[in-house]
XYZ file of N, CA and C in Angstrom:
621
model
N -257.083 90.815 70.424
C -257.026 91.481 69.130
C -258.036 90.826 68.181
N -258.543 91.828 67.118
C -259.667 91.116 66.529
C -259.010 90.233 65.163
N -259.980 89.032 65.316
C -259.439 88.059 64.577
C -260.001 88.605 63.231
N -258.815 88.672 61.854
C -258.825 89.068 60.435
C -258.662 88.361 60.038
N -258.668 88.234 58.409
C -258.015 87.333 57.596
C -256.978 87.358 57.518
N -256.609 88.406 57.254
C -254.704 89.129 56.988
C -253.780 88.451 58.666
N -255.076 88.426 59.613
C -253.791 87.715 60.617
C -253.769 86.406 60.726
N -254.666 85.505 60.256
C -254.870 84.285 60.010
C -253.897 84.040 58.863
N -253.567 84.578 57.795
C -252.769 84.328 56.592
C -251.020 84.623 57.721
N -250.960 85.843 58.463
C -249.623 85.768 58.798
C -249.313 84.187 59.833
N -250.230 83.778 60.789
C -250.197 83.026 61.340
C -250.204 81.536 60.798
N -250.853 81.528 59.173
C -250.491 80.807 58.795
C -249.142 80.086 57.746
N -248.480 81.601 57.775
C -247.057 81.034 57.103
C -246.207 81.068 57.956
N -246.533 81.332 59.522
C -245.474 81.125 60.423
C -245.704 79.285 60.494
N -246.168 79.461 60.713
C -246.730 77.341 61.029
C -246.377 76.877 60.154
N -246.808 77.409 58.879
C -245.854 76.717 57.744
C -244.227 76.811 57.152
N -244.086 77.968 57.883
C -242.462 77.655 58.046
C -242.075 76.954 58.685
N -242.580 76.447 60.226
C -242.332 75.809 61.228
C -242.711 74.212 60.876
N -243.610 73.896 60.009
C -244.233 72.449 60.226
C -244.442 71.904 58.490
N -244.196 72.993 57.925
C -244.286 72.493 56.305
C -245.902 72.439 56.181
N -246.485 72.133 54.659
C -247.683 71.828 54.738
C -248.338 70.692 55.200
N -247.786 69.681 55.319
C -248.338 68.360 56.278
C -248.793 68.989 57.420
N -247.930 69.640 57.928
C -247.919 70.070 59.543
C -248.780 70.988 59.851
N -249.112 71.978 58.581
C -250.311 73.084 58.833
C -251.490 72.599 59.223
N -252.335 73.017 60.322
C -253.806 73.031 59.958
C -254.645 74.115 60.798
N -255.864 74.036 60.609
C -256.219 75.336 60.975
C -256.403 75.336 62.626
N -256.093 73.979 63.542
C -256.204 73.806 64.476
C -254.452 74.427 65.054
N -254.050 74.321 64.807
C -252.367 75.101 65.162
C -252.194 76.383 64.557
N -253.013 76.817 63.456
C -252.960 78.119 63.200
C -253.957 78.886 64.482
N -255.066 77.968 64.670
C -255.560 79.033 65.419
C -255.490 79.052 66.932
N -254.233 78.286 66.944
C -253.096 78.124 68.833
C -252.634 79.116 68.208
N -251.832 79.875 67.799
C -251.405 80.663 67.410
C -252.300 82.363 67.643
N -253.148 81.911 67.367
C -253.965 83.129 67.195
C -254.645 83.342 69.008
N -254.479 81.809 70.010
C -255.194 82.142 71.047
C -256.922 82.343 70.537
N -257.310 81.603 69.770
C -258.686 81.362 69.141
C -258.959 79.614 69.087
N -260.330 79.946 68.708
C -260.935 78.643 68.391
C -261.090 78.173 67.061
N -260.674 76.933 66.783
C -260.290 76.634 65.237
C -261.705 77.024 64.514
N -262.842 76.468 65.146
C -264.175 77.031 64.709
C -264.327 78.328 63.687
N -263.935 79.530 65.078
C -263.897 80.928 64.522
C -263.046 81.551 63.584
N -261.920 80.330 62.832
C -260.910 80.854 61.891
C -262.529 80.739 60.762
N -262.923 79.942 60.533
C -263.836 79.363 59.071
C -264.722 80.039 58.754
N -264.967 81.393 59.522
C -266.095 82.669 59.282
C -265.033 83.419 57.910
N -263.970 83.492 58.530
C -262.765 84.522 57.670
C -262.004 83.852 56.214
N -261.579 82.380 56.944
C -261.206 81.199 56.129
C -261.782 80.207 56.117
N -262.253 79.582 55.325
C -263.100 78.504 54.873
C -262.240 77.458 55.247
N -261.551 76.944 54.885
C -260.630 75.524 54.999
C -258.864 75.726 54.765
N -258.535 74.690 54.841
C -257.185 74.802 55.236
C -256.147 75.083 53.798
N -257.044 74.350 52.753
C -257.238 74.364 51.334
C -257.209 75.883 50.698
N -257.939 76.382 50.948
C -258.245 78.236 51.235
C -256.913 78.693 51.725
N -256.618 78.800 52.722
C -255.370 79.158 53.474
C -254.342 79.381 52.760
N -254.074 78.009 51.958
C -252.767 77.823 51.280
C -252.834 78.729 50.463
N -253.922 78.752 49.540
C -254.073 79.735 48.469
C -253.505 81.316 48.625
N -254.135 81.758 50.014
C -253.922 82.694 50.660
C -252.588 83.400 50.954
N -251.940 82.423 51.276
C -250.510 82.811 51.695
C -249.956 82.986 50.252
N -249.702 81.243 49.369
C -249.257 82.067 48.418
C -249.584 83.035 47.331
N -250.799 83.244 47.101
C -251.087 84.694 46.826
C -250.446 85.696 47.278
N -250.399 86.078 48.694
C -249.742 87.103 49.602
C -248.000 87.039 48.630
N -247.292 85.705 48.729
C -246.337 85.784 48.493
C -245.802 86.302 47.078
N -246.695 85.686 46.027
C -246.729 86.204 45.020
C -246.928 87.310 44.129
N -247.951 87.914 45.150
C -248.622 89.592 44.853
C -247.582 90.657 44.954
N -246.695 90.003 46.221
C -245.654 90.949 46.589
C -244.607 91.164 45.990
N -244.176 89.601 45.094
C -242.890 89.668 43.636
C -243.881 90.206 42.672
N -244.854 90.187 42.394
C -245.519 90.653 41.253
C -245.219 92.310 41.484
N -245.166 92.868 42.358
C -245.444 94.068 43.192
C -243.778 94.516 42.730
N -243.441 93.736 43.316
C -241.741 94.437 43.160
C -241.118 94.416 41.547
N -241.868 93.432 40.864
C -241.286 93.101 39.747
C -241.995 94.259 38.589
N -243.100 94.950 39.035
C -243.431 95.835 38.703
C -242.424 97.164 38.995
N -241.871 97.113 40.015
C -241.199 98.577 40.417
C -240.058 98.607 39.342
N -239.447 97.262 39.467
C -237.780 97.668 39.009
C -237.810 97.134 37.825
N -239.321 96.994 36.965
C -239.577 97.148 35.695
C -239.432 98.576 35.030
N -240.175 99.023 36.087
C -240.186 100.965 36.087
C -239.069 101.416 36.065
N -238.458 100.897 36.809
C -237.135 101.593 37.211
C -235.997 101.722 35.782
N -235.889 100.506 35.295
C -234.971 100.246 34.095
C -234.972 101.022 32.889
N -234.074 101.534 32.275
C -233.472 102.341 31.555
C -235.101 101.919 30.231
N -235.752 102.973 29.688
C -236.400 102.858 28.790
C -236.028 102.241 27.494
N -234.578 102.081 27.147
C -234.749 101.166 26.164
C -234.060 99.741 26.152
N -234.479 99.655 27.678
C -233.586 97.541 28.021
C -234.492 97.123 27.362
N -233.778 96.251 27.025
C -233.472 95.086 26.059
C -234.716 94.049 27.005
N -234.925 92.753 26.357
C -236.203 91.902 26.812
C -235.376 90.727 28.020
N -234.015 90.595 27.602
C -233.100 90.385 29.107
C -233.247 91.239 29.911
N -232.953 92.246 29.813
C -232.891 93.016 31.057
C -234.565 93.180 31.909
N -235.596 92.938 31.107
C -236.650 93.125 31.579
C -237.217 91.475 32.549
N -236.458 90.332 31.754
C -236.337 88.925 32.478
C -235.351 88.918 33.619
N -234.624 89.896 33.577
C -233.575 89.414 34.913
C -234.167 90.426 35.971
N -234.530 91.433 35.492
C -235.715 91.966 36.950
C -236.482 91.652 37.332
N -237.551 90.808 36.454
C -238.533 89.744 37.389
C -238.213 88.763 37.923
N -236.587 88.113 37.556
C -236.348 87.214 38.235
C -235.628 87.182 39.427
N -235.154 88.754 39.354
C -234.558 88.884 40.535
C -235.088 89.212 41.759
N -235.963 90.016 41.552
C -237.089 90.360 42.264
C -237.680 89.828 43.171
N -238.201 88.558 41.781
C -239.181 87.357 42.373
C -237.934 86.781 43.369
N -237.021 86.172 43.231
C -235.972 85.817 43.879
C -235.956 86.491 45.424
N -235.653 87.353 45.471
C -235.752 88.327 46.427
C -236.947 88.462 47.675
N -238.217 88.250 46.942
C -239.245 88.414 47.769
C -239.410 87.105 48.395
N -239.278 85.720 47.269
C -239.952 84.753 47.932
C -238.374 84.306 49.147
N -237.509 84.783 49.067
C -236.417 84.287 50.369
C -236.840 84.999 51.227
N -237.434 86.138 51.410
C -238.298 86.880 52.669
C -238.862 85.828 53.285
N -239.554 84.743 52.837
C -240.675 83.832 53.397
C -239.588 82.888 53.888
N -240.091 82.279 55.021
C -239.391 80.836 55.381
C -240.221 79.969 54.817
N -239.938 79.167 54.026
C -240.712 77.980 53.217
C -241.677 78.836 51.824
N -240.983 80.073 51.566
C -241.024 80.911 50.555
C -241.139 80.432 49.013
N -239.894 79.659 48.681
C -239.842 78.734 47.710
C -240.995 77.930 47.173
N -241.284 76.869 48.625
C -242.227 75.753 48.108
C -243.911 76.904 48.231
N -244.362 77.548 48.851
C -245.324 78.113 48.354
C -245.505 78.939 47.115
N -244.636 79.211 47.044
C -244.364 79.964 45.456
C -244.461 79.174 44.004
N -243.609 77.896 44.664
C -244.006 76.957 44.141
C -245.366 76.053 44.109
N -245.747 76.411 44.292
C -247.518 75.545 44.533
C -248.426 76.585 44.297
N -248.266 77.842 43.849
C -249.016 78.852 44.236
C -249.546 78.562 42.795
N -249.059 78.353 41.599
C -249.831 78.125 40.026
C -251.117 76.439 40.501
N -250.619 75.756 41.193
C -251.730 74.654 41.340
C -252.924 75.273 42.368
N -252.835 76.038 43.445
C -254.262 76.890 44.035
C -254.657 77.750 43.205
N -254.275 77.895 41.947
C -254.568 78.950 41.026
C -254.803 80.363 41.778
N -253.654 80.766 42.331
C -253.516 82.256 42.939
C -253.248 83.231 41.880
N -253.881 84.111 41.837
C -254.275 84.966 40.769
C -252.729 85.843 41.226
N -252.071 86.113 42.100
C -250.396 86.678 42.104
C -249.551 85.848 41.020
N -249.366 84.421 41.413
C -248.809 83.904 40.779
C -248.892 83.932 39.204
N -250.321 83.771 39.005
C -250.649 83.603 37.574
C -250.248 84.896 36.517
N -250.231 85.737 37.038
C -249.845 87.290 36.943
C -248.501 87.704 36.328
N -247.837 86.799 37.778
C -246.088 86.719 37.693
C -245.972 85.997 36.437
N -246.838 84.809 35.896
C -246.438 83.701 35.098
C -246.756 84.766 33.153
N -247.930 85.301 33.647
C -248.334 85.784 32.565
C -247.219 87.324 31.458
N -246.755 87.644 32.975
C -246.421 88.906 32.557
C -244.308 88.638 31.974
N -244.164 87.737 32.505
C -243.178 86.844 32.250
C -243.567 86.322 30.535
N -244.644 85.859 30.520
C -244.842 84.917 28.848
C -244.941 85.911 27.882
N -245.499 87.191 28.418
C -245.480 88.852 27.631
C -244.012 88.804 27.386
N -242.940 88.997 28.165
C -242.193 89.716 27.987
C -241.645 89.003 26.992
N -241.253 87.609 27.106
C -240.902 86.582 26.096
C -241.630 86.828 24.498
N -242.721 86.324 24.277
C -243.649 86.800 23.855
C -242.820 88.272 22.714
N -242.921 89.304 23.177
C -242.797 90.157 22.608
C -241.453 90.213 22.186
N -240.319 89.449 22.799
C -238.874 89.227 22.125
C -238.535 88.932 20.926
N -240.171 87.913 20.496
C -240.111 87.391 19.892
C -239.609 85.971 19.428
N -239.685 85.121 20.931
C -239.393 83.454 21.269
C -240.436 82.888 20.511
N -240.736 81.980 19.666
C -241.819 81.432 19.183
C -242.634 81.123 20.134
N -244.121 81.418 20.071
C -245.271 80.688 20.531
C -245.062 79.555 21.417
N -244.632 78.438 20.316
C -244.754 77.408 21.923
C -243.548 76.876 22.210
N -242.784 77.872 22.297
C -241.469 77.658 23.376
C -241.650 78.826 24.606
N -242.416 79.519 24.345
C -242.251 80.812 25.471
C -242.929 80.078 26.586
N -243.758 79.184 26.426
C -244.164 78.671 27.649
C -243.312 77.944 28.681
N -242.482 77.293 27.831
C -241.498 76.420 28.037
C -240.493 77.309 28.742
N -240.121 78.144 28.098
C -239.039 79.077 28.642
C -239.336 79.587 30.181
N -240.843 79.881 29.911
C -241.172 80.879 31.241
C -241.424 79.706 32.284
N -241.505 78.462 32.016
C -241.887 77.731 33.264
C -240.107 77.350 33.402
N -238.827 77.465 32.790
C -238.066 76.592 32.925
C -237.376 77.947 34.383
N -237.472 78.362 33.675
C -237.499 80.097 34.802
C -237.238 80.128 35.549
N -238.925 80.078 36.300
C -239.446 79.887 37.183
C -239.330 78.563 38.104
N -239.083 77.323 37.272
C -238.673 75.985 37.901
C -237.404 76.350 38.351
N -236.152 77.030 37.483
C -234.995 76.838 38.022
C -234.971 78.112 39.579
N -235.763 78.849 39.770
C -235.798 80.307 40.312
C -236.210 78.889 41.572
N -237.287 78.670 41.606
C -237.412 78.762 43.335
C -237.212 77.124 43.597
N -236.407 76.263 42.581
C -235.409 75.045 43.133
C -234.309 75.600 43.429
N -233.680 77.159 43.072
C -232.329 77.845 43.394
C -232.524 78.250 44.975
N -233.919 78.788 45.235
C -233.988 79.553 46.730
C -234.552 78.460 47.567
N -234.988 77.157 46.696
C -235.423 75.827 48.002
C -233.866 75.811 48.342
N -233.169 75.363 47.723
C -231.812 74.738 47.963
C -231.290 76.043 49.292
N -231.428 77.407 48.675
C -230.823 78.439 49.762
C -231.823 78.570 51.074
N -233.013 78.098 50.860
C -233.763 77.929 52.299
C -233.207 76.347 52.927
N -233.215 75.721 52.623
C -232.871 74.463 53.177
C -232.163 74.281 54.125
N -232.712 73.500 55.338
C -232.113 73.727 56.714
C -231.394 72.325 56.812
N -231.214 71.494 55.964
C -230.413 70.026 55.911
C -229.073 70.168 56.691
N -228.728 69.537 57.633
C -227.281 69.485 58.326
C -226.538 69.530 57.612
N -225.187 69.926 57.339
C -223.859 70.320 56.911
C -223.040 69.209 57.286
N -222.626 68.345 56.487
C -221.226 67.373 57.150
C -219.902 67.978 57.656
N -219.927 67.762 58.915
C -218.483 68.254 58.925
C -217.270 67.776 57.781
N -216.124 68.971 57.633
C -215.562 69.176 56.419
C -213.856 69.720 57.544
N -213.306 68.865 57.295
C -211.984 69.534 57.450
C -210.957 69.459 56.712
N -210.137 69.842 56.989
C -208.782 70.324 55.735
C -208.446 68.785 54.887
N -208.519 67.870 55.601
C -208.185 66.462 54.910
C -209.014 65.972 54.195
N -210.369 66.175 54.551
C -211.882 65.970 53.596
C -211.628 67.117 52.417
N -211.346 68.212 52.563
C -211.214 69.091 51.691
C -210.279 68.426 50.424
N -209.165 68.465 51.049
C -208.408 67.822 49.735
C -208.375 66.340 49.189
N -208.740 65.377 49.680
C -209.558 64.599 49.086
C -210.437 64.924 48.115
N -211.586 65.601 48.552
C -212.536 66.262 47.566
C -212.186 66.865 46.775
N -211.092 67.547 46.852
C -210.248 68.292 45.558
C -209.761 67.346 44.797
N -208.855 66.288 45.269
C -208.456 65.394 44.289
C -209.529 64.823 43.570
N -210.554 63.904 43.803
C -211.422 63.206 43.078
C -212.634 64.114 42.574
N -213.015 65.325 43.202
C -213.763 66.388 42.160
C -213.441 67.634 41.875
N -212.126 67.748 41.198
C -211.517 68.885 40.948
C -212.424 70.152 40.329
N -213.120 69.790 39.273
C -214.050 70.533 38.782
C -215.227 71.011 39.274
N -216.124 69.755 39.835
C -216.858 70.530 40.724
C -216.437 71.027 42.101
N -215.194 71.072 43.058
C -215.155 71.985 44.115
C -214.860 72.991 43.489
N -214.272 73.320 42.186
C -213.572 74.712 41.541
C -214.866 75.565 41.116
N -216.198 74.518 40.889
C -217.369 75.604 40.220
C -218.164 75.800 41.806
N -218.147 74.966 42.768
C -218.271 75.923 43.795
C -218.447 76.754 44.543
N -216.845 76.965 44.457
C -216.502 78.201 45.360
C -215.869 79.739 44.031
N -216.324 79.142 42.843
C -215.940 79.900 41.824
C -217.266 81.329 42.071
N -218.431 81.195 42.658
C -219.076 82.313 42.412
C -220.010 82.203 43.543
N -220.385 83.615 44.190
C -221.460 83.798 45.277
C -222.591 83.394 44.932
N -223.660 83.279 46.049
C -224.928 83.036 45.330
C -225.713 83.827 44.348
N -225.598 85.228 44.807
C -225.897 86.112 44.040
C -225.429 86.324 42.218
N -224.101 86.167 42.087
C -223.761 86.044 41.229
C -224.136 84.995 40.222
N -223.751 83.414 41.029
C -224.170 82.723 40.315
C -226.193 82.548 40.004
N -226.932 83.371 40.696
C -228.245 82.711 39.752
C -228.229 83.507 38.730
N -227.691 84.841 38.853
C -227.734 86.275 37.886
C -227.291 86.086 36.370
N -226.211 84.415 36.803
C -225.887 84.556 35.606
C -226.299 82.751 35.240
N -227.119 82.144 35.623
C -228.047 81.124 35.317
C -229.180 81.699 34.767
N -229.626 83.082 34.943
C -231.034 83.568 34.477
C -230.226 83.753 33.059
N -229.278 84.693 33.136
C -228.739 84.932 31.673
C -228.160 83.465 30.876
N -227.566 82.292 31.734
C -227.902 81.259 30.259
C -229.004 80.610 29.995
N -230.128 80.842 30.957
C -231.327 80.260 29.600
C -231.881 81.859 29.346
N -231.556 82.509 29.669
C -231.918 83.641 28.038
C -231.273 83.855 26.901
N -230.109 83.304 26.888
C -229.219 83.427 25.922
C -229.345 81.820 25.073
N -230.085 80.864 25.974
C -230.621 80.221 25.104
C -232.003 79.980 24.657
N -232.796 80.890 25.159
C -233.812 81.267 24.749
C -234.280 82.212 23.266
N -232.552 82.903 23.263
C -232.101 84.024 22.575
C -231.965 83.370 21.095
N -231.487 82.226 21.204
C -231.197 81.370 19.827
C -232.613 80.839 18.958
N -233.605 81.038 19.337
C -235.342 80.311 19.315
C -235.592 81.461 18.501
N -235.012 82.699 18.390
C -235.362 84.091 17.968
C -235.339 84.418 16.737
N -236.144 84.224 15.355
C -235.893 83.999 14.259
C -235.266 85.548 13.869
Protein backbone atom coordinates (compact mmCIF):
# COMPACT_ATOMS: atom_id res chain seq x y z
CA UNK A 1 0.00 0.00 0.00
CA UNK A 2 1.26 3.40 -0.84
CA UNK A 3 3.01 5.06 1.88
CA UNK A 4 0.91 8.68 2.91
CA UNK A 5 1.09 10.97 5.46
CA UNK A 6 -2.42 10.30 6.81
CA UNK A 7 -1.05 6.57 7.27
CA UNK A 8 2.08 7.48 8.90
CA UNK A 9 -0.01 9.85 11.38
CA UNK A 10 -2.49 6.64 12.00
CA UNK A 11 0.54 4.45 12.60
CA UNK A 12 1.82 6.88 14.59
CA UNK A 13 -0.81 7.14 17.36
CA UNK A 14 -1.07 3.47 17.42
CA UNK A 15 2.72 3.32 18.79
CA UNK A 16 1.91 6.01 20.80
CA UNK A 17 -0.78 4.46 22.49
CA UNK A 18 1.29 1.44 22.81
CA UNK A 19 4.77 3.02 23.94
CA UNK A 20 3.86 6.67 25.06
CA UNK A 21 6.05 9.40 23.57
CA UNK A 22 9.45 8.16 24.89
CA UNK A 23 8.65 5.01 23.10
CA UNK A 24 7.62 6.63 19.69
CA UNK A 25 10.03 6.92 16.93
CA UNK A 26 9.95 6.94 13.44
CA UNK A 27 11.93 3.67 13.38
CA UNK A 28 8.79 1.60 15.03
CA UNK A 29 6.38 3.69 13.26
CA UNK A 30 7.76 2.65 10.18
CA UNK A 31 7.77 -1.46 11.47
CA UNK A 32 4.48 -0.74 11.44
CA UNK A 33 4.09 0.47 8.12
CA UNK A 34 6.48 -2.64 6.73
CA UNK A 35 8.73 0.43 5.36
CA UNK A 36 11.99 1.93 5.76
CA UNK A 37 12.40 4.57 8.46
CA UNK A 38 14.32 6.54 5.63
CA UNK A 39 11.13 6.68 3.37
CA UNK A 40 8.78 7.98 6.31
CA UNK A 41 11.02 11.67 6.07
CA UNK A 42 9.91 12.39 2.28
CA UNK A 43 6.11 12.65 3.91
CA UNK A 44 7.35 13.42 7.61
CA UNK A 45 10.26 15.25 8.40
CA UNK A 46 11.08 14.14 12.02
CA UNK A 47 9.61 12.60 14.83
CA UNK A 48 9.07 16.22 16.25
CA UNK A 49 6.70 16.77 13.08
CA UNK A 50 4.78 13.62 13.83
CA UNK A 51 3.73 14.64 17.18
CA UNK A 52 2.40 17.77 15.88
CA UNK A 53 0.56 15.74 13.41
CA UNK A 54 -1.35 13.49 15.42
CA UNK A 55 -2.29 16.03 17.77
CA UNK A 56 -3.57 18.25 15.27
CA UNK A 57 -5.58 15.21 13.82
CA UNK A 58 -6.87 14.92 17.40
CA UNK A 59 -7.77 18.29 17.90
CA UNK A 60 -9.25 19.22 14.44
CA UNK A 61 -11.67 16.52 15.12
CA UNK A 62 -13.05 18.17 18.78
CA UNK A 63 -12.77 21.39 17.01
CA UNK A 64 -14.97 19.64 14.28
CA UNK A 65 -17.49 18.27 16.65
CA UNK A 66 -17.54 21.22 18.86
CA UNK A 67 -18.58 23.06 15.91
CA UNK A 68 -21.62 20.67 15.19
CA UNK A 69 -23.31 20.66 18.60
CA UNK A 70 -22.60 24.40 18.67
CA UNK A 71 -25.06 24.34 15.66
CA UNK A 72 -27.11 22.15 17.06
CA UNK A 73 -28.11 24.18 20.39
CA UNK A 74 -31.20 26.00 20.86
CA UNK A 75 -30.48 29.68 19.30
CA UNK A 76 -30.79 31.45 22.34
CA UNK A 77 -28.29 29.23 24.94
CA UNK A 78 -26.94 30.95 27.19
CA UNK A 79 -22.68 31.23 27.10
CA UNK A 80 -22.86 27.90 29.57
CA UNK A 81 -24.54 26.07 27.43
CA UNK A 82 -22.24 27.02 24.56
CA UNK A 83 -19.01 25.99 27.22
CA UNK A 84 -20.48 22.70 28.11
CA UNK A 85 -20.67 21.67 24.35
CA UNK A 86 -17.18 22.30 23.67
CA UNK A 87 -16.36 20.64 26.58
CA UNK A 88 -18.18 17.86 26.07
CA UNK A 89 -17.39 17.25 22.82
CA UNK A 90 -13.81 17.89 23.25
CA UNK A 91 -14.21 15.25 26.05
CA UNK A 92 -15.67 12.86 23.81
CA UNK A 93 -13.32 12.94 20.90
CA UNK A 94 -10.06 12.99 22.72
CA UNK A 95 -11.27 9.39 24.77
CA UNK A 96 -11.58 8.02 21.08
CA UNK A 97 -7.65 8.20 21.16
CA UNK A 98 -5.68 5.82 23.39
CA UNK A 99 -3.20 8.27 24.96
CA UNK A 100 -5.87 10.90 23.65
CA UNK A 101 -5.58 13.05 26.74
CA UNK A 102 -1.78 13.53 26.87
CA UNK A 103 -1.66 14.52 23.10
CA UNK A 104 -4.32 16.87 23.45
CA UNK A 105 -2.55 17.90 26.04
CA UNK A 106 0.74 18.84 24.37
CA UNK A 107 -0.95 19.75 21.27
CA UNK A 108 -0.89 23.94 22.44
CA UNK A 109 3.21 23.38 22.95
CA UNK A 110 3.66 21.89 18.91
CA UNK A 111 1.57 24.83 18.28
CA UNK A 112 -1.15 22.72 16.31
CA UNK A 113 -3.26 25.06 14.68
CA UNK A 114 -6.60 22.39 15.90
CA UNK A 115 -5.74 22.96 19.20
CA UNK A 116 -5.15 26.62 19.07
CA UNK A 117 -8.60 26.96 17.44
CA UNK A 118 -10.25 24.83 20.22
CA UNK A 119 -8.33 27.31 22.71
CA UNK A 120 -9.37 30.41 20.80
CA UNK A 121 -12.91 29.75 20.13
CA UNK A 122 -13.36 28.76 23.83
CA UNK A 123 -11.67 32.50 24.93
CA UNK A 124 -14.58 33.94 22.31
CA UNK A 125 -17.13 32.38 23.95
CA UNK A 126 -15.96 33.58 27.45
CA UNK A 127 -14.99 36.70 26.05
CA UNK A 128 -18.36 37.60 24.86
CA UNK A 129 -20.12 36.53 28.36
CA UNK A 130 -18.49 39.04 29.35
CA UNK A 131 -15.60 37.42 31.98
CA UNK A 132 -13.08 40.23 32.21
CA UNK A 133 -10.12 40.28 29.86
CA UNK A 134 -7.60 38.74 31.92
CA UNK A 135 -9.43 36.15 33.63
CA UNK A 136 -10.88 34.57 30.41
CA UNK A 137 -7.59 33.24 29.79
CA UNK A 138 -7.38 31.83 33.00
CA UNK A 139 -10.75 30.38 32.83
CA UNK A 140 -10.24 28.82 29.39
CA UNK A 141 -6.94 27.17 30.31
CA UNK A 142 -8.45 26.01 33.83
CA UNK A 143 -11.03 24.12 31.40
CA UNK A 144 -9.15 22.65 29.45
CA UNK A 145 -6.46 21.62 32.29
CA UNK A 146 -9.30 20.13 34.29
CA UNK A 147 -10.94 18.38 30.80
CA UNK A 148 -8.08 16.17 29.75
CA UNK A 149 -6.50 15.53 33.62
CA UNK A 150 -10.43 14.17 33.89
CA UNK A 151 -9.96 11.74 30.62
CA UNK A 152 -5.95 11.04 31.63
CA UNK A 153 -7.31 9.69 34.88
CA UNK A 154 -10.31 7.72 32.65
CA UNK A 155 -7.56 6.48 30.15
CA UNK A 156 -5.25 5.26 32.75
CA UNK A 157 -4.32 1.69 32.69
CA UNK A 158 -2.70 1.72 36.51
CA UNK A 159 -3.62 -1.71 38.33
CA UNK A 160 -6.64 -1.69 40.62
CA UNK A 161 -5.92 -2.96 44.30
CA UNK A 162 -7.83 -5.63 45.12
CA UNK A 163 -10.88 -4.41 47.34
CA UNK A 164 -13.07 -6.71 49.31
CA UNK A 165 -16.00 -6.33 51.56
CA UNK A 166 -13.60 -5.86 54.72
CA UNK A 167 -11.30 -3.25 52.84
CA UNK A 168 -14.53 -1.69 51.87
CA UNK A 169 -15.70 -0.97 55.25
CA UNK A 170 -12.70 0.01 56.71
CA UNK A 171 -12.53 2.58 54.01
CA UNK A 172 -15.92 3.60 54.91
CA UNK A 173 -15.08 4.04 58.42
CA UNK A 174 -11.91 6.25 58.11
CA UNK A 175 -13.14 8.05 54.69
CA UNK A 176 -16.68 8.36 55.02
CA UNK A 177 -16.92 11.35 52.84
CA UNK A 178 -14.78 10.62 50.28
CA UNK A 179 -16.12 6.87 49.52
CA UNK A 180 -19.76 8.70 49.64
CA UNK A 181 -18.46 11.38 46.80
CA UNK A 182 -17.33 8.42 44.88
CA UNK A 183 -19.77 6.34 44.19
CA UNK A 184 -22.23 9.43 44.55
CA UNK A 185 -22.05 10.12 40.61
CA UNK A 186 -21.08 8.41 37.12
CA UNK A 187 -18.40 9.66 35.16
CA UNK A 188 -20.47 11.28 32.88
CA UNK A 189 -22.35 13.07 35.27
CA UNK A 190 -19.78 14.01 37.40
CA UNK A 191 -17.45 16.07 34.72
CA UNK A 192 -20.91 17.67 33.34
CA UNK A 193 -21.24 19.05 36.43
CA UNK A 194 -17.39 20.07 37.22
CA UNK A 195 -17.65 22.03 33.80
CA UNK A 196 -20.73 23.77 35.37
CA UNK A 197 -18.75 24.70 38.76
CA UNK A 198 -16.08 26.59 37.20
CA UNK A 199 -18.67 28.32 35.07
CA UNK A 200 -20.62 29.25 37.74
CA UNK A 201 -17.52 30.48 39.07
CA UNK A 202 -16.48 32.04 36.26
CA UNK A 203 -20.12 33.45 36.34
CA UNK A 204 -19.27 35.60 39.52
CA UNK A 205 -16.09 37.63 37.44
CA UNK A 206 -19.28 38.95 35.40
CA UNK A 207 -19.75 42.58 36.20
Amino acid sequence: MKLTKERIIDAGMAEFAESGYHGLSMRRVAQRLDAKAGSLYYHVPSKGVLVRLMADRVARQAYDAGTAALAALDPGAGWRERVEAQALTLRAVIRRHAGGAVMFADSPKVLSDGALSVMERLLETLRAAGVPEGDCAVGADALLSHLTGFVLQEQSESPEAPVGPEDVAALLERFPLTVAAASAHGEDEKFLRSVRLICAGLATLIP
